[in-house]
Coordinates of C-alpha atoms and ligand atoms in Angstrom, one line a residue:
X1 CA 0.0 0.0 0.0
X2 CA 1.3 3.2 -0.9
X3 CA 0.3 5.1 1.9
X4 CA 3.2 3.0 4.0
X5 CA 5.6 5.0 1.8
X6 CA 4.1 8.7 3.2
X7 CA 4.7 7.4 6.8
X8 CA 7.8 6.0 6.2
X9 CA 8.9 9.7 4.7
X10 CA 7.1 11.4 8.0
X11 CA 8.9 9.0 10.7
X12 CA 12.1 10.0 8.8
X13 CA 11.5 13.9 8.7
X14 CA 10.9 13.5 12.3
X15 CA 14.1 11.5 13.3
X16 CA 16.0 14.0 11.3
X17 CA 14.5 16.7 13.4
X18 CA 13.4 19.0 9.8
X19 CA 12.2 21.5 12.0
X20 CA 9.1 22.2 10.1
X21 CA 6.9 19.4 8.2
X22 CA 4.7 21.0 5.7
X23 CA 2.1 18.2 5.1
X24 CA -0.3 19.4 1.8
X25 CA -3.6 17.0 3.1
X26 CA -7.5 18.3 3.9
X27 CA -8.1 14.9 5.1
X28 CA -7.1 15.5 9.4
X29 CA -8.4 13.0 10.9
X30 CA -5.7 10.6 8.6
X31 CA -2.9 12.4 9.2
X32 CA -3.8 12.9 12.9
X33 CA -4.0 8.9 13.3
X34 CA -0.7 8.6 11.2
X35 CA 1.0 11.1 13.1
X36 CA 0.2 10.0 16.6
X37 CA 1.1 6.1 15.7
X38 CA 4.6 7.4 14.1
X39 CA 5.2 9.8 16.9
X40 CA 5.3 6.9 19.6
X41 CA 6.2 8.6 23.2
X42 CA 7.2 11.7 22.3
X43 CA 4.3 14.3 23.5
X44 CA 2.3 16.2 20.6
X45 CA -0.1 19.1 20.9
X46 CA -2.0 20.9 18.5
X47 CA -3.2 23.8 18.0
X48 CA -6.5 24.4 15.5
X49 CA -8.9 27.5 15.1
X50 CA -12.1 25.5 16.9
X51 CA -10.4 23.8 20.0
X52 CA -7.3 26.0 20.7
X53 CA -4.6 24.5 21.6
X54 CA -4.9 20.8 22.9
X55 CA -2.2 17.9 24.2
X56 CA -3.0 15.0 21.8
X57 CA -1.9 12.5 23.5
X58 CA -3.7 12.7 26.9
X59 CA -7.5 11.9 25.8
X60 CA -10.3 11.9 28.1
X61 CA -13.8 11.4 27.5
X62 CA -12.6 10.5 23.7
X63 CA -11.4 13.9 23.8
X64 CA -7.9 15.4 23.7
X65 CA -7.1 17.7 27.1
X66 CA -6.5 21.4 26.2
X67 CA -3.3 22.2 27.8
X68 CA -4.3 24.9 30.4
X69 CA -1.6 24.2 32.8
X70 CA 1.3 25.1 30.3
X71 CA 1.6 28.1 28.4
X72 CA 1.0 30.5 31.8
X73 CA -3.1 29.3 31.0
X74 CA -3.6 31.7 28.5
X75 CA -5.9 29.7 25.7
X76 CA -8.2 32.3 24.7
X77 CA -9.5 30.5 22.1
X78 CA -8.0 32.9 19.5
X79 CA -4.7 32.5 17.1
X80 CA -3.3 34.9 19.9
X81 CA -3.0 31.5 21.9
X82 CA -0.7 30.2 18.8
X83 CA 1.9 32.8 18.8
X84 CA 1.8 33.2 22.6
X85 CA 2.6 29.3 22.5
X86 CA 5.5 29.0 19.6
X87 CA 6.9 32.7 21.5
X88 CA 6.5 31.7 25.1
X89 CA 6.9 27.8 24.6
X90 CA 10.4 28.3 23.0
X91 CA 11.4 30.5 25.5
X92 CA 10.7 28.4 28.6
X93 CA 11.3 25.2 26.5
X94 CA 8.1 24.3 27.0
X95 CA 8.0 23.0 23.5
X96 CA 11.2 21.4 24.0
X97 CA 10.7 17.5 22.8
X98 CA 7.5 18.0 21.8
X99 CA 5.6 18.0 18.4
X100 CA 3.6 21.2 17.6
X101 CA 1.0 20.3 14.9
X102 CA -0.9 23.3 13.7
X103 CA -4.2 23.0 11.2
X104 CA -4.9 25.3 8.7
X105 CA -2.2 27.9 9.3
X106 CA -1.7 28.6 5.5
X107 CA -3.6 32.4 5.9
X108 CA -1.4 32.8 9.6
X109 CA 1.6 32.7 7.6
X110 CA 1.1 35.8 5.8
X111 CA 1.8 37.6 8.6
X112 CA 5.3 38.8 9.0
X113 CA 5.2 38.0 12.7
X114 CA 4.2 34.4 12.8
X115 CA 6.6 33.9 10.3
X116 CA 9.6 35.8 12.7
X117 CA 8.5 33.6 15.2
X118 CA 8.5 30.5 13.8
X119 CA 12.3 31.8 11.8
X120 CA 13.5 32.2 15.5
X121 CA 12.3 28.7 16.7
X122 CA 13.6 27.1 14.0
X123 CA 16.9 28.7 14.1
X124 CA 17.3 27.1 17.8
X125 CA 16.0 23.6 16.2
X126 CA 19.0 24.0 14.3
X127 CA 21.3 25.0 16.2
X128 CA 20.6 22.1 18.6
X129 CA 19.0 24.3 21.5
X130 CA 15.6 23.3 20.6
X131 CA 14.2 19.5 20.1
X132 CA 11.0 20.4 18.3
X133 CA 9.1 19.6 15.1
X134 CA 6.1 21.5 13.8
X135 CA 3.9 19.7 11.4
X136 CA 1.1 22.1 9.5
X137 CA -1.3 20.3 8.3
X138 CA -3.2 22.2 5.4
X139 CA -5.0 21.5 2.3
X140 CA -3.3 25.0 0.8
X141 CA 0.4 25.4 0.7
X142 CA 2.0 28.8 1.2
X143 CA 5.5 28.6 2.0
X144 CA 7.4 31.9 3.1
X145 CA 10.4 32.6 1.7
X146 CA 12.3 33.3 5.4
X147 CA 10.9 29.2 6.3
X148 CA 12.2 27.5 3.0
X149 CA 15.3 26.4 4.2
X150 CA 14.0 24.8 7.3
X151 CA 11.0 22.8 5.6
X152 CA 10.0 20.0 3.8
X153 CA 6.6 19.4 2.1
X154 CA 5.0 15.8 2.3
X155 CA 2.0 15.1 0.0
X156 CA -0.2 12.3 0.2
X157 CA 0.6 9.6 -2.3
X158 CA -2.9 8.7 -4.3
X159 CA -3.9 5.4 -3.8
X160 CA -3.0 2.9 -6.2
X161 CA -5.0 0.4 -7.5
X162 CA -5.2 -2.4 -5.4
X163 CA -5.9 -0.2 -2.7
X164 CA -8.7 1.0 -4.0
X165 CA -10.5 -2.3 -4.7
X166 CA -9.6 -3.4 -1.3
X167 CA -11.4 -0.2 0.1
X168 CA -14.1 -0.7 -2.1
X169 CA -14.7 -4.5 -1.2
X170 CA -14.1 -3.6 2.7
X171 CA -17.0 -1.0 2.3
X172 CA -19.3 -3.4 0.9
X173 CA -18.4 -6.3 3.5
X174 CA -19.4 -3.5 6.3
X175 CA -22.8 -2.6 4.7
X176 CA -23.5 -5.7 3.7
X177 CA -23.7 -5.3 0.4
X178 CA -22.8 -8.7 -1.2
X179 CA -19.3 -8.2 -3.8
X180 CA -18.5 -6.8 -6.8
X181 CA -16.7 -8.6 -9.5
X182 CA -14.9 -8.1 -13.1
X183 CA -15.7 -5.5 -15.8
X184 CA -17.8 -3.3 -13.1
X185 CA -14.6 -3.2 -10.6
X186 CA -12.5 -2.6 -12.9
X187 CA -14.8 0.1 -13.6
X188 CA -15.2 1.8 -10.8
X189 CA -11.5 1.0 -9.4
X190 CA -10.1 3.0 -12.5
X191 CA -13.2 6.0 -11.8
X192 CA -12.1 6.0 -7.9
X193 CA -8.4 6.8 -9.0
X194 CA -7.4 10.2 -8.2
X195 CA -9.4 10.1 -4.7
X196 CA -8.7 9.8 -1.3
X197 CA -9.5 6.9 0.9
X198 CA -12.2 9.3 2.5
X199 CA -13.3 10.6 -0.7
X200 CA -14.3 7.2 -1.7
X201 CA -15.8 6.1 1.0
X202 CA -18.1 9.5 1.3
X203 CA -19.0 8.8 -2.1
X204 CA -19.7 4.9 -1.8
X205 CA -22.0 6.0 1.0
X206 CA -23.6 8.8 -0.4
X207 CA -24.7 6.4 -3.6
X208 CA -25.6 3.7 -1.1
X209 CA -28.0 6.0 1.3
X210 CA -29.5 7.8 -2.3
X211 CA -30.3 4.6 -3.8
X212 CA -29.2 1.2 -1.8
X213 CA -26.5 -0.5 -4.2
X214 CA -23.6 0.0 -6.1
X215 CA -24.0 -0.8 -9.7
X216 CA -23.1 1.1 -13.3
X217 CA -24.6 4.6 -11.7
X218 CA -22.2 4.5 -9.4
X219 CA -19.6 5.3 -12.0
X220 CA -21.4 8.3 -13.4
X221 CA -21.7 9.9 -9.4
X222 CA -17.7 9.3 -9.1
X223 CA -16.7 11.2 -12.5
X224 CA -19.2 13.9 -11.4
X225 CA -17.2 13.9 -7.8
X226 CA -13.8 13.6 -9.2
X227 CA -14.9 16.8 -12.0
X228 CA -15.9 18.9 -9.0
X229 CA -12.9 18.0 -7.0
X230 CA -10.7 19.1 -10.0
X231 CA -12.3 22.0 -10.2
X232 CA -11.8 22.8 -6.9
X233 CA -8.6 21.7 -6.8
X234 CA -8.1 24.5 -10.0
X235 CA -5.4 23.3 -11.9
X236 CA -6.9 20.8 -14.1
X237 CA -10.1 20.9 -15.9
X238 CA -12.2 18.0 -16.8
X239 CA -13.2 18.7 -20.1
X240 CA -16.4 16.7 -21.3
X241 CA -15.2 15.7 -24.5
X242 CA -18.2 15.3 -27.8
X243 CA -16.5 15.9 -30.5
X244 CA -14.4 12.7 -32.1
X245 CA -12.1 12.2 -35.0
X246 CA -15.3 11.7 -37.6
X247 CA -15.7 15.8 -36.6
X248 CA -12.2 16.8 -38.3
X249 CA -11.9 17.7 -41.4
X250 CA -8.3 17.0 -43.5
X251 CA -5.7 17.0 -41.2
X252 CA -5.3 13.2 -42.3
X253 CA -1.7 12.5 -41.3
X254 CA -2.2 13.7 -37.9
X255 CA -5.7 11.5 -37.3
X256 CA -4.1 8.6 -38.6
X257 CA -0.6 8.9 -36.2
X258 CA -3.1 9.3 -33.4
X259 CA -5.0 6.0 -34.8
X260 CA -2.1 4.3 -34.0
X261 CA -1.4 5.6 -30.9
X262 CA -4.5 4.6 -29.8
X263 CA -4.0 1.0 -31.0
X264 CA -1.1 1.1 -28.4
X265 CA -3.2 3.1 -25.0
X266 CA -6.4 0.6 -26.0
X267 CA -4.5 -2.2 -24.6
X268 CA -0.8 -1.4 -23.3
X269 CA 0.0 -4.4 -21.6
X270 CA -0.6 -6.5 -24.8
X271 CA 1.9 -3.5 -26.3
X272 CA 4.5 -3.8 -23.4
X273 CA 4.6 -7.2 -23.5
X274 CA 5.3 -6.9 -27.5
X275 CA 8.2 -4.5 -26.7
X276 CA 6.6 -1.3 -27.5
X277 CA 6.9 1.7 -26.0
X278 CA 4.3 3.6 -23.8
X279 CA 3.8 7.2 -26.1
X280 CA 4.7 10.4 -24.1
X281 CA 2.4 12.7 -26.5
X282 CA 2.5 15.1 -29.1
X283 CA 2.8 18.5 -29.9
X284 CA 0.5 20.3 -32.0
X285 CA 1.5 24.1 -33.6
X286 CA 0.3 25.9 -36.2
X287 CA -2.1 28.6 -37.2
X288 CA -5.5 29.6 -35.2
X289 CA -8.6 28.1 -36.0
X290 CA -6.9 25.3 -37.9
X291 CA -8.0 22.5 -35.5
X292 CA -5.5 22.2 -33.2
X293 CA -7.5 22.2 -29.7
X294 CA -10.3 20.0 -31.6
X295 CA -7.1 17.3 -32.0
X296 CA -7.1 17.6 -28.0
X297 CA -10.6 16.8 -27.5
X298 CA -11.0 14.0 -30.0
X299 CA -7.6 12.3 -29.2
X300 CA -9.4 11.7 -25.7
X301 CA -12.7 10.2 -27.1
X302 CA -10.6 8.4 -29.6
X303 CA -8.4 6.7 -26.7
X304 CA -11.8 6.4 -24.7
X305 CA -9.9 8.3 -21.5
X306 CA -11.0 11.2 -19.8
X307 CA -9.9 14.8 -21.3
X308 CA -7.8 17.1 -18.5
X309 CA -6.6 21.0 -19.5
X310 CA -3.5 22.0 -17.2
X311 CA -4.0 25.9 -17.7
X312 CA -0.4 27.1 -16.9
X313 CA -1.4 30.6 -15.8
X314 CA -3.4 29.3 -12.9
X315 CA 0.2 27.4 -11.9
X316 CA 1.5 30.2 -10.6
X317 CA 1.3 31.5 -7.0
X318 CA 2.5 33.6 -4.6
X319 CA 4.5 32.4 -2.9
X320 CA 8.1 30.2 -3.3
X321 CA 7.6 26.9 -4.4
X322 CA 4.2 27.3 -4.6
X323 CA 3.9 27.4 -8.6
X324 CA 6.3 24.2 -8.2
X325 CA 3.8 22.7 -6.0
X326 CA 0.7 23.3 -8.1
X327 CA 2.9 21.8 -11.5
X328 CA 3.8 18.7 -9.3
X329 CA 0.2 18.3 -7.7
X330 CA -1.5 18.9 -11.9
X331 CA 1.0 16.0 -12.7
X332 CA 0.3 13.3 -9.8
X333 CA -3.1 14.2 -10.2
X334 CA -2.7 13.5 -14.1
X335 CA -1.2 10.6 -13.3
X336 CA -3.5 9.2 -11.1
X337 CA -6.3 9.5 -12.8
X338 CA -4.5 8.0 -15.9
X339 CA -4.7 6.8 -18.8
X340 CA -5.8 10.1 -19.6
X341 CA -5.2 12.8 -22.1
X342 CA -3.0 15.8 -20.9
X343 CA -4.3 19.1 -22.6
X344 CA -1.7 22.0 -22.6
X345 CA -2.9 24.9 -24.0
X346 CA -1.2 27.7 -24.9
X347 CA 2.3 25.9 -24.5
X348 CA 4.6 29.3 -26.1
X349 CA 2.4 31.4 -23.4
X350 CA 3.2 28.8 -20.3
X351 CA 6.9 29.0 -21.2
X352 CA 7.4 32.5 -22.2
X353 CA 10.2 34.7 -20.5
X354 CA 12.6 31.4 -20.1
X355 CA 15.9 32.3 -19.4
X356 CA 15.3 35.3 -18.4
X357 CA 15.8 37.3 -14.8
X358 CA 13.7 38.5 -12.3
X359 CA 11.1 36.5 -9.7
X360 CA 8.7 35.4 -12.3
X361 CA 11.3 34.3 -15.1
X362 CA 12.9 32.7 -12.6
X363 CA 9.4 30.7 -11.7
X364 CA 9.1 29.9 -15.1
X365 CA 12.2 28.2 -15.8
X366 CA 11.7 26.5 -13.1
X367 CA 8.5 25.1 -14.3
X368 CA 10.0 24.3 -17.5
X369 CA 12.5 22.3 -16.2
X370 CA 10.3 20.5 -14.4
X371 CA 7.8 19.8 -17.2
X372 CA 10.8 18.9 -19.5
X373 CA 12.0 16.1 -16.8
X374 CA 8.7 15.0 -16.2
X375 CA 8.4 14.4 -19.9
X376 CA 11.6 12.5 -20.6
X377 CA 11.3 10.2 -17.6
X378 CA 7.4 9.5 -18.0
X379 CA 5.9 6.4 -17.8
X380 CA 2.3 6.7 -17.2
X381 CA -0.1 6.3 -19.3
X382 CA -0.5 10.3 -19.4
X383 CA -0.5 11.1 -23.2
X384 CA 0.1 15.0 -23.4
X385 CA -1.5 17.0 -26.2
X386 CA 0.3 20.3 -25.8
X387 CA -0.8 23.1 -28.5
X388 CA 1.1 26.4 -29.6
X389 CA 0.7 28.8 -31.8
X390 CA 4.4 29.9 -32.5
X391 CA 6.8 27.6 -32.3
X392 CA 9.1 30.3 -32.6
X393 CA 8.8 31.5 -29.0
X394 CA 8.9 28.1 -27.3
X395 CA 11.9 27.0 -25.9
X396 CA 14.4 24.9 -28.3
X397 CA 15.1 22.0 -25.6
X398 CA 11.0 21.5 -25.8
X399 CA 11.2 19.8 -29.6
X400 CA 14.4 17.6 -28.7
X401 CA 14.0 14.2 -29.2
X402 CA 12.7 11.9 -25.9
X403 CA 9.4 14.7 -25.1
X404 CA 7.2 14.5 -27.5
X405 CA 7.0 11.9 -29.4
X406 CA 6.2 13.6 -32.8
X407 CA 5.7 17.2 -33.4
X408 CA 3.0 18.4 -36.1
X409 CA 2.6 21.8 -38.0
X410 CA -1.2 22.5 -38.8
X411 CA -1.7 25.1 -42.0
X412 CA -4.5 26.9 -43.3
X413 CA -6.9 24.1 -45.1
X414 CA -6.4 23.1 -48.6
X415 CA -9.3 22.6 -50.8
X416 CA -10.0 19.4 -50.2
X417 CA -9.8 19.8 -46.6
X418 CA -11.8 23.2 -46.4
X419 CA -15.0 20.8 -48.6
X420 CA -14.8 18.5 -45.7
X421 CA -15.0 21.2 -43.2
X422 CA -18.1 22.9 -45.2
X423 CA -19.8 19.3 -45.1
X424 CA -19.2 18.8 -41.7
X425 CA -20.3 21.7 -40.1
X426 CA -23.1 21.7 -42.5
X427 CA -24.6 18.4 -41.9
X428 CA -24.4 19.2 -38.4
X429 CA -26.5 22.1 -38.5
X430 CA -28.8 21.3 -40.7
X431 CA -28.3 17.9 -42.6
X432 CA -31.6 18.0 -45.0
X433 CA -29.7 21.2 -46.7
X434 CA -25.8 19.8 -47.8
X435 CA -27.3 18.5 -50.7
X436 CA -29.3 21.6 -51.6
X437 CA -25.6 23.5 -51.4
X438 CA -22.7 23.5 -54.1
X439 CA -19.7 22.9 -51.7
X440 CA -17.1 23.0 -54.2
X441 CA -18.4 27.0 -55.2
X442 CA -18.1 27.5 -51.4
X443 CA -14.5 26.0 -51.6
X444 CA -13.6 28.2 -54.7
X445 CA -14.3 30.5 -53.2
X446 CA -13.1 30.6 -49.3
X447 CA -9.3 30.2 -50.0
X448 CA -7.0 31.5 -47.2
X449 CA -10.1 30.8 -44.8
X450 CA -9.2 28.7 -41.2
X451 CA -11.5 26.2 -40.0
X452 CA -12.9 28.4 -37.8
X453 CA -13.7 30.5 -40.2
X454 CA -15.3 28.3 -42.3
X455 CA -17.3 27.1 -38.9
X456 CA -18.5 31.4 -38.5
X457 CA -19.5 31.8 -42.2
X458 CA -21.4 28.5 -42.2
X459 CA -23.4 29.7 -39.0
X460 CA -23.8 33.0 -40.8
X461 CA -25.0 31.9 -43.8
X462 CA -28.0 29.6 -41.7
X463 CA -28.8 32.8 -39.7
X464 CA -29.0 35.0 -42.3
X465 CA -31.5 32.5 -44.4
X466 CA -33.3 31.7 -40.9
X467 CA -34.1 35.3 -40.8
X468 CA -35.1 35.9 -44.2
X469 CA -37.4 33.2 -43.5
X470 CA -36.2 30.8 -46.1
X471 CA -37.2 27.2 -46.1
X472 CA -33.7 26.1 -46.3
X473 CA -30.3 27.2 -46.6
X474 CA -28.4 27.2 -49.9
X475 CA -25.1 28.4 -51.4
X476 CA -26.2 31.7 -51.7
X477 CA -26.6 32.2 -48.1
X478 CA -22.8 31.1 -47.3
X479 CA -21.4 32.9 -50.1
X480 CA -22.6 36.1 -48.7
X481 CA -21.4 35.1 -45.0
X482 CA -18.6 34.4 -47.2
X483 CA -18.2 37.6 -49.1
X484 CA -18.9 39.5 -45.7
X485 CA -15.8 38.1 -43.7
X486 CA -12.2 38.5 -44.4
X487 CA -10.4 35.4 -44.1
X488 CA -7.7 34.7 -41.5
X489 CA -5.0 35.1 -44.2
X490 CA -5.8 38.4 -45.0
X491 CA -5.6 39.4 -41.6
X492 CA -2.6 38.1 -40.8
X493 CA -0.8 37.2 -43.8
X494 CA 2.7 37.9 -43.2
X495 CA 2.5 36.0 -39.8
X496 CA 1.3 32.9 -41.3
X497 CA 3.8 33.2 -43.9
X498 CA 6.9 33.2 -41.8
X499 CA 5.2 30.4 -39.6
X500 CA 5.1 28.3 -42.3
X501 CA 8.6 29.1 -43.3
X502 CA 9.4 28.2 -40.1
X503 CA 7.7 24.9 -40.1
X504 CA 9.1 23.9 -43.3
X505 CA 12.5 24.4 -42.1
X506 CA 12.5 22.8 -39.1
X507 CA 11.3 19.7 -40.8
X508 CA 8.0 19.3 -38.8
X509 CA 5.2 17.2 -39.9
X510 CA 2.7 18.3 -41.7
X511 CA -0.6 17.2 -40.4
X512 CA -1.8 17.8 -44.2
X513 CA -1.5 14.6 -46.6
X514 CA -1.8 16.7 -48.9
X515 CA 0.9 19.7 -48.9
Ligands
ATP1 P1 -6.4 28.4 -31.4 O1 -5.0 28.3 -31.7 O2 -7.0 29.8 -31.7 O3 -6.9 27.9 -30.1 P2 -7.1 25.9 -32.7 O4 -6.2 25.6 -33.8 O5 -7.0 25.2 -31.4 O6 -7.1 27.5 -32.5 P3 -9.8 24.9 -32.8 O7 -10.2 25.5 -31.4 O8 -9.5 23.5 -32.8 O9 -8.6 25.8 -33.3 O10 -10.9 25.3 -33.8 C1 -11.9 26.2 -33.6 C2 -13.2 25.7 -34.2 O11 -13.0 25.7 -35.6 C3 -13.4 24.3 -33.8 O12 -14.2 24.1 -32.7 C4 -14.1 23.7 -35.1 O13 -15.5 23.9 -35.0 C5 -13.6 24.6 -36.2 N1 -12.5 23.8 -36.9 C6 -11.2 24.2 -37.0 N2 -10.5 23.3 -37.7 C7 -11.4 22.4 -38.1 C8 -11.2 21.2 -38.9 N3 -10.1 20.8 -39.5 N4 -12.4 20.5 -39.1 C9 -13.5 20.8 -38.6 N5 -13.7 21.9 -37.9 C10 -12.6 22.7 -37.6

């Protein structure tokens, strides 16, 4: 069980006397338990917001003993009672061999005084004066910069399969809910990934008290959790994914690279065990509008595994290590939900300012090389789909060999690609009419146009015949969307020009067949 691995990190933290353990957990009540078996004799309070401060290991009535006595008695129920207690208790060594654990203190430790206070106990940890270790246990991390040195962050591993089925099948021997076996096990094993030991039992309870059994539904309740956990968590997005591979028009040497990917995700034990080699992902850059996000989507619903954005913006935070935190935290998460798809979007924005100097530069390049390492050393089934529009401004190390495993250039459609996307987003609109409209006049006539583009003028064109109260739509009607709109390469010619260029040079793929 993997959760053996998180104790066997804390009881070593603690023997090495890391002044400060900053564990990243909402769930107390585990860490509480862990913490008092690895802690054995030595004596641990704890302060928290609703009891004050409390000695943990002398329980009465169930109930841990606040610890009046100490501390000159002066609980008064406020966060006073935690500075009076790291101030006062290092002074008169009350703390002295003892463990401090202190809930929630991540808005506390915005204040330039807790912070001193806690610098100054942890400078007599170190020097040897002081035999004490804080743990804070909080769901948020904020580390200040003045505490860095003199912490170490502990997350909570995700449970890995087995673990899961054995909580699952534990939880049905306590209700009394007969077993579960096979395909639907497997099912819900894989949906529970991702998800605390608590978090599956809450929801295993919540389904059983709504409706009395576990079955297929269940499934649908844990992806509805697990999307409103990622969203809280506010890193990832859970994208619902509709649109598949039938929905993209051209762009035939990319669809079918991705076909065979998925012949490899579909069943990559069969593909290990043949020799082959786990893909890493791809990167998608080209020109806007062209399809590039709608490759994200569909490569998910092609795989048949859930779709996750990682919106690098929202990576960074305040404080140090934080945006370090959040990229690491995206990634486990990613990987314990795997397989999954990986969305970056945006890659050249995520990235920009590498090298460069200055706190946020810094931050990034940070992140880079973290993304980059994470990349080469992979092995989960997390295929990334990262997308950019200018190659030119993402770092060079990013296209080496070992990240992606193929890099694709998407252009402005040719004709035969643009008829496709006029008969797709025709027929899905309004299928009686695509044979009422000459496709090829539309094509003749919409060169330069993105697919996005094609996608406005074809709404256009139905809303201008909708209002005019025709019957149907015909060519007409998305000629003249057509004839209203300037296309993306005459807005920004010169750009797509040198992008191609660019391309071309660097000996991408095209994701064209035909150039
Ligand atoms: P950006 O760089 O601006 O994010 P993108 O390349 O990711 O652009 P998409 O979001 O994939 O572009 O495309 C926008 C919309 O245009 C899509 O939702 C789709 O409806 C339409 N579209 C673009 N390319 C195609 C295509 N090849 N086939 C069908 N529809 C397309």
């Amino acid at each position: 069980m993997r959760v053996e691995k998180f104790e066997v990190k804390l009881r070593e933290y603690i023997d090495a006397q890391i002044p400060i353990i900053y564990i990243d957990s909402f769930d107390d009540n585990k860490m509480d338990d862990m913490i008092l078996e690895v802690t054995g004799s030595r004596k641990v309070w704890e302060w928290n917001e609703m009891d004050g401060l409390m000695n943990r290991k002398k329980v009465e009535k169930g109930k841990a003993v606040p610890v009046h006595e100490t501390i000159n008695g002066k609980d008064d129920g406020s966060v006073k009672t935690l500075y009076d207690v790291i101030r006062d208790g290092v002074r008169q060594e009350e703390l002295d061999r003892k463990i401090l654990i202190v809930k929630d203190i991540h808005p506390y430790l915005e204040d330039p005084k807790l912070v001193a206070l806690l610098k100054n106990a942890c400078l007599r940890i170190e020097e040897g004066r002081l035999e004490t270790t804080f743990i804070f246990i909080s769901p948020i991390v904020s580390i200040p910069k003045e505490l860095e040195k003199y912490m170490v962050l502990l997350q909570e591993d995700f449970l890995d399969e087995d673990t899961i089925r054995e909580i699952i099948c534990g939880f049905l021997e306590e209700t009394n809910l007969g077993s579960l076996y096979g395909k639907l096990l497997d099912e819900i094993v894989v949906a529970f990934k991702g998800l605390s030991k608590l978090e599956i039992e809450t929801i295993l309870a919540l389904d059983v008290s709504a409706r009395g059994k576990i079955d297929r539904e269940t499934v649908r309740l844990i992806v509805e959790q697990k999307q409103q956990m990622i969203r809280k968590a506010g890193i990832l997005e859970m994208i619902p994914v509709s649109e598949g591979m039938e929905d993209i028009g051209g762009l035939e040497n990319l669809k079918e690279w991705l076909g065979r990917k998925s012949v490899i995700l579909k069943d990559m034990a069969k593909a290990g065990r043949y020799g082959v080699e786990l893909p890493k992902g791809v990167l998608i850059a080209g020109v806007p509008g062209c399809g590039k996000s709608l490759n994200a989507k569909a490569s998910a619903k092609l795989f048949e595994v859930p779709l996750l954005k990682l919106d690098m913006g929202r990576l960074m935070g305040k404080y140090v290590g934080e945006s370090e935190t959040n990229l690491r935290q995206a990634i486990s998460l990613a990987e314990a939900i795997s397989p999954c798809v990986l969305w970056v979007d945006e890659l050249e924005k995520a990235f920009a300012g590498i090298g460069g100097t200055g706190g946020g530069a810094e931050v990034t390049t940070r992140l880079f090389g973290q993304f980059l390492t994470w990349m080469q050393e992979k092995k989960s089934a997390v295929f990334v789909v990262a997308t950019a529009n200018d190659i030119m401004k993402l770092p060079p190390e990013l296209m080496r060999k070992g990240r992606f495993d193929e890099i694709f250039y998407v252009k402005l459609p040719t004709a035969a690609e643009r008829k496709k996307i006029f008969e797709i987003h025709i027929k899905k609109r309004r299928p009686d009419d695509l044979n009422k409209v000459d496709v090829n006049r539309l094509v003749s006539e919409s060169n330069g146009y993105s697919g996005a583009d094609i996608e406005g003028v074809v709404k256009d064109g139905i809303e201008n015949a909708y209002v005019k109260g025709k019957p149907c739509v015909d060519t007409s009607d998305i000629l003249g969307a057509i004839r209203a709109t300037h296309s993306l390469n005459e807005v920004m010619k010169d750009d797509i020009a040198k992008l191609e260029k660019e391309y071309k040079e660097r000996k991408f793929k095209c994701a064209s067949r035909d150039k």
